[in-house]
Amino acid sequence: MEHTLEEFLQRHKTKAVDFGLRAECYNGQWRFYIHPQNVDGETWTFEVNGNQLTCVGVPSTLEQSTGDSL
């Protein structure tokens, strides 16, 4: 299953309104991770390619529940 930013936001809609986001450029590739601010929640990592986002990291508990490994 491909994970999306929309899925991340839906999973946290009742937990938080504010999110912390950190972007970094590594070897010419932009990545960012996002986490609900000031509450417990998941941290997901995305790569940016133009206007396309690719989820490259989800919590291991989510991977186990869907059978995915990223």
Coordinates of C-alpha atoms in Angstrom, one line a residue:
M1 CA 0.0 0.0 0.0
E2 CA 1.3 3.5 -0.9
H3 CA 1.0 5.9 2.0
T4 CA 0.0 9.5 1.4
L5 CA 0.1 12.9 3.2
E6 CA -3.7 12.9 3.1
E7 CA -3.7 9.6 4.9
F8 CA -1.4 11.0 7.6
L9 CA -3.6 14.0 8.1
Q10 CA -6.7 11.9 8.3
R11 CA -5.1 9.6 10.9
H12 CA -4.4 12.7 13.1
K13 CA -7.5 14.9 12.5
T14 CA -8.8 14.4 16.1
K15 CA -5.4 14.5 17.8
A16 CA -3.9 17.8 16.6
V17 CA -4.4 20.8 14.5
D18 CA -0.8 21.9 14.5
F19 CA 2.1 19.9 13.0
G20 CA 5.8 20.2 13.2
L21 CA 7.6 19.8 9.8
R22 CA 11.3 19.7 9.1
A23 CA 12.7 19.7 5.6
E24 CA 16.2 18.7 4.6
C25 CA 18.1 18.4 1.3
Y26 CA 20.2 15.3 1.3
N27 CA 22.3 14.4 -1.8
G28 CA 20.2 16.8 -3.9
Q29 CA 16.9 15.2 -2.8
W30 CA 14.5 17.1 -0.6
R31 CA 12.8 15.2 2.2
F32 CA 10.6 16.3 5.1
Y33 CA 9.2 14.6 8.1
I34 CA 5.9 15.7 9.8
H35 CA 4.7 15.0 13.3
P36 CA 1.7 16.2 15.4
Q37 CA 2.9 19.1 17.6
N38 CA 2.6 18.9 21.4
V39 CA 0.8 15.5 21.3
D40 CA 1.6 11.8 20.9
G41 CA 1.4 10.8 17.3
E42 CA 3.2 9.2 14.3
T43 CA 6.1 10.7 12.4
W44 CA 6.1 10.1 8.6
T45 CA 8.8 11.0 6.1
F46 CA 8.3 12.1 2.5
E47 CA 10.5 12.7 -0.5
V48 CA 9.7 15.7 -2.7
N49 CA 10.0 15.5 -6.5
G50 CA 8.4 18.6 -8.1
N51 CA 4.8 18.5 -6.9
Q52 CA 4.9 14.8 -6.2
L53 CA 5.4 13.4 -2.7
T54 CA 6.5 9.8 -2.0
C55 CA 6.2 8.4 1.5
V56 CA 9.5 6.8 2.4
G57 CA 9.0 6.3 6.1
V58 CA 6.1 5.3 8.4
P59 CA 6.1 3.9 11.9
S60 CA 6.9 0.2 12.2
T61 CA 3.6 -0.4 13.8
L62 CA 1.8 0.9 10.7
E63 CA 4.0 -1.2 8.4
Q64 CA 3.2 -4.3 10.5
S65 CA -0.6 -3.7 10.4
T66 CA -0.6 -3.3 6.6
G67 CA 2.1 -5.7 5.7
D68 CA 4.1 -3.0 4.0
S69 CA 7.7 -2.3 4.4
L70 CA 9.2 0.9 3.1

